Rosetta silent file (secondary structure, phi, psi, omega in degrees, C-alpha in Angstrom):
SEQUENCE: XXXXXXXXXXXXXXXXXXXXXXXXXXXXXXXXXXXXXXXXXXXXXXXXXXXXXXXXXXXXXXXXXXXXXXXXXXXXXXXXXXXXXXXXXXXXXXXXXXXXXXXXXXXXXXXXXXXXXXXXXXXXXXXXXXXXXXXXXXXXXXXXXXXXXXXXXXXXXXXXXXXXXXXXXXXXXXXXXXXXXXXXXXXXXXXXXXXXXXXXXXXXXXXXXXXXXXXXXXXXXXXXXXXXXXXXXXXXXXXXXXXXXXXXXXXXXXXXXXXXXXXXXXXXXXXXXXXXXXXXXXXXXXXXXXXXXXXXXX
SCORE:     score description
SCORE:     0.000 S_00000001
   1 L     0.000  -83.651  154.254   86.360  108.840   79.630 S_00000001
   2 L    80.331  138.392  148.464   86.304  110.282   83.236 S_00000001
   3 E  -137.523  145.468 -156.015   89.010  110.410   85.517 S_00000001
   4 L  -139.111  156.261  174.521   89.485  109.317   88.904 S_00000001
   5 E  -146.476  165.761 -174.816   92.173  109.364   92.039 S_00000001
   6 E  -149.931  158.926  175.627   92.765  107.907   95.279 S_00000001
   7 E  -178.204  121.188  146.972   95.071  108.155   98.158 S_00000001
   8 E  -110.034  159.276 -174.383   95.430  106.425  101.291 S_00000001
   9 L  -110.918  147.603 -179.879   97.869  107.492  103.767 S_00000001
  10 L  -109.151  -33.561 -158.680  100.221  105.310  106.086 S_00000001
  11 L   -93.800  125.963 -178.940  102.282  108.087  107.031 S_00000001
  12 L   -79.207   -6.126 -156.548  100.455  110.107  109.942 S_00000001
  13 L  -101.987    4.255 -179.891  103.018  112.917  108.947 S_00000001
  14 L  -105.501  -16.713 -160.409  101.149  113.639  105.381 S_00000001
  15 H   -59.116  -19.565  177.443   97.946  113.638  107.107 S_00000001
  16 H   -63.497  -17.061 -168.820   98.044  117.582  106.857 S_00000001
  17 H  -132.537   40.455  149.060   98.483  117.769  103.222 S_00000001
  18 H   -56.002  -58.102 -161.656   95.871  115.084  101.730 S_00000001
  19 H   -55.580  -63.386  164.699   93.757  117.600  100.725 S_00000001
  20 H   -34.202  -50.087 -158.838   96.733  119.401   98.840 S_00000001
  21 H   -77.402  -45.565 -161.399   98.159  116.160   97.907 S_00000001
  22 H   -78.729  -49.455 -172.390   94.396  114.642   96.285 S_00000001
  23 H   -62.261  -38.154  150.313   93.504  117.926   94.625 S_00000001
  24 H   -25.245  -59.499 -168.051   96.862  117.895   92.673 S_00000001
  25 H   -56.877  -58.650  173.623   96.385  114.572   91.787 S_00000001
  26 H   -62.142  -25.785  177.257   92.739  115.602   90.102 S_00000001
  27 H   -67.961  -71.283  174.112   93.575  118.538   88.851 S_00000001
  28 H    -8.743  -37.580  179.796   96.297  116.850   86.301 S_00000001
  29 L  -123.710   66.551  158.445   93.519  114.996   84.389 S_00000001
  30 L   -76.246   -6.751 -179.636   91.124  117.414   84.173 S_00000001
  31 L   -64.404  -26.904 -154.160   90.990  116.930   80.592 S_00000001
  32 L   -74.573    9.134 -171.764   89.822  113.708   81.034 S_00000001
  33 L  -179.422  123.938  179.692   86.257  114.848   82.103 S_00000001
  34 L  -107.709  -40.447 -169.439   85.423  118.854   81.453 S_00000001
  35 L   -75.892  -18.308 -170.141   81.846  118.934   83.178 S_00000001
  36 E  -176.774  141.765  175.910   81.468  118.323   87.031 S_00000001
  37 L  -166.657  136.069 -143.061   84.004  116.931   89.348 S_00000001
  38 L  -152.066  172.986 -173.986   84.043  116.389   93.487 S_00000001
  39 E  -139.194 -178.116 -172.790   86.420  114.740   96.467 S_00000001
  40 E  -173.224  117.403  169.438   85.535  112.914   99.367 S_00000001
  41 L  -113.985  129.016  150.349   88.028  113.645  102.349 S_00000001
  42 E   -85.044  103.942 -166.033   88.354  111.265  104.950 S_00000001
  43 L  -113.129 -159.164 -166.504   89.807  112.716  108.028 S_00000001
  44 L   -68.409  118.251  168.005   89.911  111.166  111.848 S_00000001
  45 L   -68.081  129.292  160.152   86.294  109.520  113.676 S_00000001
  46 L   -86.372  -53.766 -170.598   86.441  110.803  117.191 S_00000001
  47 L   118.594  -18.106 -171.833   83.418  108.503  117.815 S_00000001
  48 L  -125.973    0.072  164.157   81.464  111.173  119.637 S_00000001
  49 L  -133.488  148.791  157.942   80.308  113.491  116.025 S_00000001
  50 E  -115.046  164.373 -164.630   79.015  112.901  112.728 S_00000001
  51 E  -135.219  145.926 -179.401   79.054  114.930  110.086 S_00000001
  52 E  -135.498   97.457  155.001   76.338  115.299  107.360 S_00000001
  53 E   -31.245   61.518 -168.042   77.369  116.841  104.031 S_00000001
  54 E   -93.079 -179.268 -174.663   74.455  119.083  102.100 S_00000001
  55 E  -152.115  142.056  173.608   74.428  121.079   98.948 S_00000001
  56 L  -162.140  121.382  179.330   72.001  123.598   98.101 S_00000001
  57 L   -26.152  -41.310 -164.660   70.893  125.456   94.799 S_00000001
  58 L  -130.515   47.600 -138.995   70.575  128.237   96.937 S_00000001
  59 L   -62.169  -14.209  172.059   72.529  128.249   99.956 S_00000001
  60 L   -66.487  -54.507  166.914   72.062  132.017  101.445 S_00000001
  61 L   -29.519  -98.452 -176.103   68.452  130.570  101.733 S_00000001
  62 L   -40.003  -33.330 -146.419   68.865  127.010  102.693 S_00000001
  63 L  -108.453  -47.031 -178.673   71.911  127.670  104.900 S_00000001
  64 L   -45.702  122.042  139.187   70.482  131.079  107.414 S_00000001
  65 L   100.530  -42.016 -171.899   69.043  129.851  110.877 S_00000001
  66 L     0.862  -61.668  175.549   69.764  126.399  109.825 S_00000001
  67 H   -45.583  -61.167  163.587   71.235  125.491  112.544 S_00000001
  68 H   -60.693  -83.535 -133.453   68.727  126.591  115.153 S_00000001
  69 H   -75.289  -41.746 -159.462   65.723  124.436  113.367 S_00000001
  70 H   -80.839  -27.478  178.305   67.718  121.776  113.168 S_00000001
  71 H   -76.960  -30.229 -174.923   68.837  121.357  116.580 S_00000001
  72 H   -56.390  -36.305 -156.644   64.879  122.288  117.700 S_00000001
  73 H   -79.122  -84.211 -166.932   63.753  119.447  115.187 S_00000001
  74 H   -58.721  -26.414  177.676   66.238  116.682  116.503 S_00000001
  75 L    92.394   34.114 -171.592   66.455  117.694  120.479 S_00000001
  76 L   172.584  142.463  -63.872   70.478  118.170  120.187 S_00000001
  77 L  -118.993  161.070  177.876   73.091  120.176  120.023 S_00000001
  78 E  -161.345  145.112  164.163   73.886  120.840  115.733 S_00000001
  79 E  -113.991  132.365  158.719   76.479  123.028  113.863 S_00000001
  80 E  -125.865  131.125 -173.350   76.897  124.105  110.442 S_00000001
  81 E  -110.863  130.689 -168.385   80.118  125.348  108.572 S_00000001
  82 E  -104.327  135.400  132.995   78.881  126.715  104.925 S_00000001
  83 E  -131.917  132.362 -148.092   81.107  126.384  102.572 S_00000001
  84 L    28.623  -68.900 -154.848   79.930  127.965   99.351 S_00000001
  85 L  -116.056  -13.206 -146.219   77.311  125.695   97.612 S_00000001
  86 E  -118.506  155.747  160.528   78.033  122.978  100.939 S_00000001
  87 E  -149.393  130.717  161.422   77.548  123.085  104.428 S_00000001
  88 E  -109.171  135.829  177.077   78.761  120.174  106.888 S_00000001
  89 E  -108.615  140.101 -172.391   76.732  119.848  109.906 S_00000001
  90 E  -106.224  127.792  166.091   77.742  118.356  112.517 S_00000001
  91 E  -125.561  176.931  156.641   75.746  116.480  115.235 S_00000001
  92 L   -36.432  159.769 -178.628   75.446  113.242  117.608 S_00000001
  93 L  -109.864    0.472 -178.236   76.247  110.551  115.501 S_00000001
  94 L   -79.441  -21.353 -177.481   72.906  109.003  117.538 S_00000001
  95 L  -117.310   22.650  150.250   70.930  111.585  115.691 S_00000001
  96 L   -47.663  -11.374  168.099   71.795  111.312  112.055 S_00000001
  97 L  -116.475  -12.363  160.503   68.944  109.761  110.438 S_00000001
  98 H   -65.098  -55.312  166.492   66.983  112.102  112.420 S_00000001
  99 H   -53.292  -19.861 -179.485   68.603  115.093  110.924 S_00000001
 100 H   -91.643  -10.314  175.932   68.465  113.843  107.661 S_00000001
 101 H   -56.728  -74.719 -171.126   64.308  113.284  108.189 S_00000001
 102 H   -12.807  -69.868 -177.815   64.489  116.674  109.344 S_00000001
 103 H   -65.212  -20.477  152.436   66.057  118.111  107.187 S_00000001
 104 H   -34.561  -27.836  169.607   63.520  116.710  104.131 S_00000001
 105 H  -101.596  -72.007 -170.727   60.919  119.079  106.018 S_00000001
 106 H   -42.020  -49.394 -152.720   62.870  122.107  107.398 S_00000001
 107 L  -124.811  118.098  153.430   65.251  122.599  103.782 S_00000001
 108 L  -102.802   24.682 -176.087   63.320  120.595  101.049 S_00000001
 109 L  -117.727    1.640  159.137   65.708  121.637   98.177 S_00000001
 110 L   -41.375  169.528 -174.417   68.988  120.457  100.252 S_00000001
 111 E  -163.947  114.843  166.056   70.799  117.149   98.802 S_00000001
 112 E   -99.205  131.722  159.454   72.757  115.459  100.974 S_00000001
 113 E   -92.543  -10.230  177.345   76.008  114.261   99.858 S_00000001
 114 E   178.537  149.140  152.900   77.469  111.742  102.188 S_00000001
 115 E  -139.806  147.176  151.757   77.245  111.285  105.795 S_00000001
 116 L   167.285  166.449  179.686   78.954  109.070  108.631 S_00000001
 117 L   -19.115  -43.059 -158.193   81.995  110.083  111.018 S_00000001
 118 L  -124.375  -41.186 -170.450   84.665  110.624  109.302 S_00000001
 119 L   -75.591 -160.668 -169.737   84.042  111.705  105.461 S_00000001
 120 L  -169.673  131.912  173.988   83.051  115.559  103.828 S_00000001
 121 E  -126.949  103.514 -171.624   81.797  114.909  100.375 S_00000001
 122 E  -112.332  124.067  168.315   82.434  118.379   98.011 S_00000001
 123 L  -142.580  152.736 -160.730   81.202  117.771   94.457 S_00000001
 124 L  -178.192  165.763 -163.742   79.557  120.506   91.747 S_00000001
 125 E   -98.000  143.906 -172.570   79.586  120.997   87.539 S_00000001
 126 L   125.423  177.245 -162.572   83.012  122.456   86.627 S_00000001
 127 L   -92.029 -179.308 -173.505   86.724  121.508   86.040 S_00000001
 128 L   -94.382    5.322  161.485   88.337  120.474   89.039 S_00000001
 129 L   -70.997  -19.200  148.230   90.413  123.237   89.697 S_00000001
 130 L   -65.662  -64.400  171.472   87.466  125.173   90.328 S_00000001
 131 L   -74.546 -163.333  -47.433   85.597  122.808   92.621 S_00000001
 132 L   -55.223  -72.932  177.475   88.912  122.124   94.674 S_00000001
 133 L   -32.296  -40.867  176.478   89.077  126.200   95.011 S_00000001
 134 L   -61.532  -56.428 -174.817   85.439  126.621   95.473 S_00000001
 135 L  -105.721   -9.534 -176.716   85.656  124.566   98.668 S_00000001
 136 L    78.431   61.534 -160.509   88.867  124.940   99.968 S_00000001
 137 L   -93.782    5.923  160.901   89.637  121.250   99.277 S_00000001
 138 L   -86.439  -29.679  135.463   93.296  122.032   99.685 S_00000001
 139 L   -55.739  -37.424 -158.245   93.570  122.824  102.845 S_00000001
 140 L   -90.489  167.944 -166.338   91.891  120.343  104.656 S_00000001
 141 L  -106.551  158.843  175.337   93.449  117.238  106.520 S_00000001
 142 L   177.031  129.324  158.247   92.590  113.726  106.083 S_00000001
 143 L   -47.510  -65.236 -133.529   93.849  110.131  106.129 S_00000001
 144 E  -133.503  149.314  162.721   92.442  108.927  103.015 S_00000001
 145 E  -173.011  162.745  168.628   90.459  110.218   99.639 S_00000001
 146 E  -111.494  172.011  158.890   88.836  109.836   96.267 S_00000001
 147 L  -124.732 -163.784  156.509   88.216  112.256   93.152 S_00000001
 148 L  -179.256  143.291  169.387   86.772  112.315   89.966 S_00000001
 149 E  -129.617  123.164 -143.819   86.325  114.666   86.915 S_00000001
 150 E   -99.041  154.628  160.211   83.482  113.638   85.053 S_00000001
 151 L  -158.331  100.610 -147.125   82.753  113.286   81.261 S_00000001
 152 L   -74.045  126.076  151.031   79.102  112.578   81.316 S_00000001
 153 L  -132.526   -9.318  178.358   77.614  109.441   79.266 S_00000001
 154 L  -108.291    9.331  173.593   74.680  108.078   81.408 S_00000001
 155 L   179.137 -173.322 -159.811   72.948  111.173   82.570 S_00000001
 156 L   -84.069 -174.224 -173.776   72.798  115.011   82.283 S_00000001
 157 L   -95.399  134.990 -158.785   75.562  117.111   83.717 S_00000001
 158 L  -157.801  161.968  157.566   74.151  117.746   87.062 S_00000001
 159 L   -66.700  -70.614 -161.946   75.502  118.114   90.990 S_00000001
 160 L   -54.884  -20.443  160.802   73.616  115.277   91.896 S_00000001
 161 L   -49.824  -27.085 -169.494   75.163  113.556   88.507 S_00000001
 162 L   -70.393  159.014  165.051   78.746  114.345   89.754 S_00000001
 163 L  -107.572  156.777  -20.693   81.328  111.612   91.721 S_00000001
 164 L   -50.871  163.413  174.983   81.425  110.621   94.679 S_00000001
 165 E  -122.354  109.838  159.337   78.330  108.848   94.789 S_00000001
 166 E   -67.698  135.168  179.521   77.113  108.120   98.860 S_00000001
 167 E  -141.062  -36.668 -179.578   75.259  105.593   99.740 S_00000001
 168 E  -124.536  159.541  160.489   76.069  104.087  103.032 S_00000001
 169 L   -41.640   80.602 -162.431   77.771  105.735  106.211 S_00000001
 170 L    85.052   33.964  171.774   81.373  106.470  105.409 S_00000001
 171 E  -160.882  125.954  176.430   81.140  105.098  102.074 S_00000001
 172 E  -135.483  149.600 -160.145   81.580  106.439   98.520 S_00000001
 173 E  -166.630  122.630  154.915   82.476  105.331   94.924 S_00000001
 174 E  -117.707  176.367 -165.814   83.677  106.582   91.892 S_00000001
 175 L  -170.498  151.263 -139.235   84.053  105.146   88.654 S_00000001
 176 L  -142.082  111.492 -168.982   85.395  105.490   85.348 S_00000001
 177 E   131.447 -179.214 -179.252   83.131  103.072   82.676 S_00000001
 178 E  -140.842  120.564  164.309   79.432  102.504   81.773 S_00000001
 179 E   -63.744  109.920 -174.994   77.319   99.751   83.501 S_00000001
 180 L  -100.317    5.635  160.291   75.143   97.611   81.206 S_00000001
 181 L  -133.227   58.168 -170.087   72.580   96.168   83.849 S_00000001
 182 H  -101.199  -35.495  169.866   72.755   98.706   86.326 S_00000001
 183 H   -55.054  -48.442 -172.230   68.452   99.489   85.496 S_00000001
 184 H   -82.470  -37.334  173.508   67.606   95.664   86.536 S_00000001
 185 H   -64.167  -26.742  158.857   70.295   95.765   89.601 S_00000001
 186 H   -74.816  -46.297 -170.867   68.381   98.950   90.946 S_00000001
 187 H   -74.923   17.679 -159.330   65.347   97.831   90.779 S_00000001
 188 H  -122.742  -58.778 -167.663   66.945   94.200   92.666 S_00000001
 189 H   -86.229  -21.844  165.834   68.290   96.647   95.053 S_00000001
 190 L   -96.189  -10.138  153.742   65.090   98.721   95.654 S_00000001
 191 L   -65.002  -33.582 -177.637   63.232   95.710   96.737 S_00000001
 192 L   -70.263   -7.185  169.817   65.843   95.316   99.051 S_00000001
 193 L   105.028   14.247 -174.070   65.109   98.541  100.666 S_00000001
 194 L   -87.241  133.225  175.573   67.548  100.713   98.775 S_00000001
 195 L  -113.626 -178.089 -114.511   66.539  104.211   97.360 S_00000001
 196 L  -166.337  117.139 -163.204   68.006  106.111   94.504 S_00000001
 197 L  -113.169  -26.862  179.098   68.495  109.994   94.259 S_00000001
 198 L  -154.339  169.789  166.565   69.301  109.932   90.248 S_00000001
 199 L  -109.631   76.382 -175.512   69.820  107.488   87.436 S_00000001
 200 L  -109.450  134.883 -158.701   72.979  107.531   87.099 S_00000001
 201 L   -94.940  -10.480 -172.526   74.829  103.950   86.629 S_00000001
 202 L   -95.677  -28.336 -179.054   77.714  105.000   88.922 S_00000001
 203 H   -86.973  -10.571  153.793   74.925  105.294   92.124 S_00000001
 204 H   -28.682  -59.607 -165.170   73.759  101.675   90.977 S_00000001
 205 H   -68.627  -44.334  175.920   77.467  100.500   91.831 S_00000001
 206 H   -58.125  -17.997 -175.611   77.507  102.598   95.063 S_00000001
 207 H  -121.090   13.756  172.496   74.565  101.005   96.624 S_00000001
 208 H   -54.642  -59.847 -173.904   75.405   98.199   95.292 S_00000001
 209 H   -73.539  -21.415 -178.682   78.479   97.833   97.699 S_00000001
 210 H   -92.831    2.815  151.447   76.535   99.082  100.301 S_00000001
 211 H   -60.704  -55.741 -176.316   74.016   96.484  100.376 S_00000001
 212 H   -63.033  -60.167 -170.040   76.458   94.072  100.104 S_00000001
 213 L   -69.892  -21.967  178.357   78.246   95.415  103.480 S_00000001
 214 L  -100.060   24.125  175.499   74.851   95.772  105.458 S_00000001
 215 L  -122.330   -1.671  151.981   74.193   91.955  104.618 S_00000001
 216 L    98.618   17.089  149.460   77.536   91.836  106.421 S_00000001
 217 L   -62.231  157.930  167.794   80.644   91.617  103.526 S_00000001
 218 L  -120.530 -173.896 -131.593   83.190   93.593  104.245 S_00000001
 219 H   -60.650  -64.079 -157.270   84.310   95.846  101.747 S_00000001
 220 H   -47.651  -13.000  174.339   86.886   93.651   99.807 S_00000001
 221 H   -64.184  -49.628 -162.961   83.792   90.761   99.691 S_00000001
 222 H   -92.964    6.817  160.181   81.611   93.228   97.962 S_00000001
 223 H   -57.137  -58.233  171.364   83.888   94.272   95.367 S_00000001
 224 H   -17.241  -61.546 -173.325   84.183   90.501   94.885 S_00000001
 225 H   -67.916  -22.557  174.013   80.929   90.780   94.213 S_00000001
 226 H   -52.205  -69.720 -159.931   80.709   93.349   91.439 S_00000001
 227 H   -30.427  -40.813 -174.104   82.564   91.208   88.928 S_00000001
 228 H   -88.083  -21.230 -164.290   80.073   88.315   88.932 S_00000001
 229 H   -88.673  -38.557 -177.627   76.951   90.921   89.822 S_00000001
 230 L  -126.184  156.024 -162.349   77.492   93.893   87.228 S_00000001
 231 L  -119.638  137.048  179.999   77.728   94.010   83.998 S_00000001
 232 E   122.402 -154.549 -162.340   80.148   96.395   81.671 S_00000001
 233 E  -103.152  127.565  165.119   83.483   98.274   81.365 S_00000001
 234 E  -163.674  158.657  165.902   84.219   99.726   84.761 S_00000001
 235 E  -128.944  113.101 -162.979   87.217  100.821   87.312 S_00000001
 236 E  -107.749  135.047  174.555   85.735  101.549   90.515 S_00000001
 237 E  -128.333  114.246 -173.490   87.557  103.379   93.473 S_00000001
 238 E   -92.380  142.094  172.364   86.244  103.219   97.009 S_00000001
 239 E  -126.748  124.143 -165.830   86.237  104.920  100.081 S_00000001
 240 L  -118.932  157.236  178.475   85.052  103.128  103.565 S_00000001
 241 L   -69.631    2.300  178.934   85.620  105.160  106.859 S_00000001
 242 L  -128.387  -18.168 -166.046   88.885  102.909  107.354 S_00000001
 243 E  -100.221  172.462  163.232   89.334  101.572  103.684 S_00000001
 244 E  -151.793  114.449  162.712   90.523  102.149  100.104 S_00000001
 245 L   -99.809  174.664 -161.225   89.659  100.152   97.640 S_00000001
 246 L  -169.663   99.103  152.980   90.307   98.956   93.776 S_00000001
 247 E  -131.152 -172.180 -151.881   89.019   96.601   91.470 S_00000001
 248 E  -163.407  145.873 -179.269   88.926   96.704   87.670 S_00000001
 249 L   -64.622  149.591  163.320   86.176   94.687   85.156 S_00000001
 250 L   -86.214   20.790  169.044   87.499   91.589   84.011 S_00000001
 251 L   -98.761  -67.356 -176.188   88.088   93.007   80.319 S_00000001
 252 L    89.942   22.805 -175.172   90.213   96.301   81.953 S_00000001
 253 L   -59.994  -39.557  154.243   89.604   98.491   79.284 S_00000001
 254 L   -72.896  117.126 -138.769   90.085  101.462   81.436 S_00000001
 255 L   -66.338  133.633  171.465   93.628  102.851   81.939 S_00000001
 256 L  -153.559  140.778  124.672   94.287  102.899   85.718 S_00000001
 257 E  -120.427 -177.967 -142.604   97.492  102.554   87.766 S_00000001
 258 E  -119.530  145.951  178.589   98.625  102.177   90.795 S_00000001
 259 E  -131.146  148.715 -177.431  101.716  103.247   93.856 S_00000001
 260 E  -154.551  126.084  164.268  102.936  102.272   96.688 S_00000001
 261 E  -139.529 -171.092 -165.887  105.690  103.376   99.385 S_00000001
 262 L   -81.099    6.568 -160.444  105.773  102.837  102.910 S_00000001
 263 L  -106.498   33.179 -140.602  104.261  106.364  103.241 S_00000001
 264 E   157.840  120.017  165.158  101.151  105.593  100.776 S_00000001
 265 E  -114.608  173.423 -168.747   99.089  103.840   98.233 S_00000001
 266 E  -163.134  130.362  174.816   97.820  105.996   95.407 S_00000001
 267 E  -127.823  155.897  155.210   95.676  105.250   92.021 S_00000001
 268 E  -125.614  164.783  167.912   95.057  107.317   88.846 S_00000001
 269 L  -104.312   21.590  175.159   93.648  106.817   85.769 S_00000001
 270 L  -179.749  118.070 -166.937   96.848  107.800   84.387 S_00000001
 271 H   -55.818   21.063  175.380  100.530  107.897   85.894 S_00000001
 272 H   -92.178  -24.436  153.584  100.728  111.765   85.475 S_00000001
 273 H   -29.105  -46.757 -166.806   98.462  111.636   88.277 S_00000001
 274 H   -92.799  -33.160 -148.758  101.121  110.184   90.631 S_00000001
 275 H   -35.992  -50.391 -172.008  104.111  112.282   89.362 S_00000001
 276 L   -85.916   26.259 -166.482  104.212  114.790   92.181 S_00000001
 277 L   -99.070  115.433  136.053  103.568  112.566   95.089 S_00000001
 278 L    32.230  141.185 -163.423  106.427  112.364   97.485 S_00000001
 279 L   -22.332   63.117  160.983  108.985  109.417   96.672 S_00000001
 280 L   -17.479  -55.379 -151.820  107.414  108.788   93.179 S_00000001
 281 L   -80.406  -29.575  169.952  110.684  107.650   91.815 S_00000001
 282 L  -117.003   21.590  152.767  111.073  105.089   94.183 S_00000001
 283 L   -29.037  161.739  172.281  107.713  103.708   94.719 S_00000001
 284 E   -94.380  124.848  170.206  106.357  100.109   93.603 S_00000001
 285 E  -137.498  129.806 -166.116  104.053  101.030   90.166 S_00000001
 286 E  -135.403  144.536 -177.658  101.844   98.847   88.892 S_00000001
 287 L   -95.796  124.032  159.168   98.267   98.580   86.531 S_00000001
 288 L   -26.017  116.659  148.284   95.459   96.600   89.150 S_00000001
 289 L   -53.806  147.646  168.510   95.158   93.495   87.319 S_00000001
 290 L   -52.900  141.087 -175.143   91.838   92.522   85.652 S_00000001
 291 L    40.680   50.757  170.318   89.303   90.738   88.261 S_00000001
 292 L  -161.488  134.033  164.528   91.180   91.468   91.190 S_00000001
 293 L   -84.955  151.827  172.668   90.690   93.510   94.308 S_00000001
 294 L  -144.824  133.758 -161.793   92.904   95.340   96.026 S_00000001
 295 L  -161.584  131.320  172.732   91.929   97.233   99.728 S_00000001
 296 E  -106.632  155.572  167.205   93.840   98.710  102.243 S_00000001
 297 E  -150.059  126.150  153.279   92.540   99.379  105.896 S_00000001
 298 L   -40.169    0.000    0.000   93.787  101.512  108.644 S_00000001
């Protein structure tokens, strides 16, 4: 069942209350998924930090001194802000796949959840009123974000099982459906040089697109591409470090719509979603047609 939200912003004057704005939006259908449920905030690339998103079982552990090793490991300068279960560290954006070797040796029960300029990836088992609370996903600033509150059919209820799913730099997907070739498109995709942190049918889709984008589509091409490339019931909602994305299966079976004013676009998987968003009433609202993208870019 699963429910999912999105919101990009046009208005530079909202950017303070995304976080506020997204976590609303998710909380409203938490029925629609009881077990595990996460955001992805996109705020502003300076261009001169990256940020790398972990989780750890046991973060009093994982999280002490951190900081130190990691900068020792990589040769350059590193931060980390814990929050609860999460920590994002911040570095060079030149030394990001170093830090994430690193870190594979230094912490080897860390899980990274996303990295790349601009996103913060908080996801964890619980309703979403919890995880929002948990991280202090209401507060924070951002153009753009997704959600999701999960109700698990393709794998156990898990953190790493949770939406968003990361895959690429600045890029996450969630998704509301079940994939029915997503086992032969991973293994299509791990020749290709892609690896795989769970089996989960939603990180199939995610590295799907991001395959697709490092063979040089840009995002609305590799959407394109799901329709003819995967097979099943799906609604997928994307986040790129400039984008938002939409498409829908060419069946639709899963309820999604959609908003637009000049200060916004905004999806749900149900228009109780949208209710409290700033001039609601006069907005354009519409359900994504079947087999058709739709992507905004800053």
């Amino acid at each position: 069942m699963c429910g999912i939200v999105g919101l990009f912003l046009k208005d530079k004057a909202l950017e303070p209350k995304l976080g506020a704005m997204l976590s609303e939006m998710l909380v409203s259908l938490s029925d629609r998924g009881p077990d595990s449920a996460g955001i992805a905030i996109y705020g502003a690339a300076t261009g001169n930090e990256a940020k790398i998103t972990v989780q750890s079982p046991k973060p009093d552990r994982d999280f002490r001194g951190l900081d130190a090793e990691l900068a020792k490991a990589i040769g350059a300068p590193v931060s980390v802000a814990v929050k609860s279960t999460h920590a994002v560290i911040r570095t060079t954006p030149d030394k990001v796949d170093a830090a994430r070797e690193a870190l594979q040796t230094l912490r080897p029960d860390i899980r990274i959840m996303g990295a790349g300029e601009a996103v913060e990836i908080y996801k964890e088992v619980g309703l979403p009123e919890a995880v929002v609370d948990r991280f202090g996903v209401r507060a924070m600033t951002g153009t753009h974000g997704i959600g999701h509150t999960r109700m698990a059919t393709e794998s156990a209820v898990t953190t790493m099982g949770a939406h968003p799913f990361s895959t690429g730099a600045d890029q996450c997907l969630v998704h509301n459906g079940s994939l029915s070739n997503h086992n032969n498109v991973r293994r299509e995709l791990i020749r290709d040089g892609m690896t795989f942190e769970t089996e989960n049918d939603t990180e199939v889709a995610a590295a799907y697109l991001s395959n697709r984008m490092a063979h040089g589509k840009n995002l609305g091409e590799a959407l394109e591409g799901t329709l003819s490339d995967l097979d099943g019931f799906f609604t997928f909602v994307v986040g790129t470090k400039n984008g938002f994305g939409v498409v829908r299966d060419p069946i639709a079976c899963k309820p999604a719509v959609m908003a637009e004013t000049d200060q916004y676009v905004a999806f749900g998987s149900e228009y109780r979603a949208l209710t409290k968003l700033p001039g609601i009433d006069n907005a354009r609202v519409w359900e994504p047609e079947p087999a058709t993208v739709y992507f905004w870019e800053h």
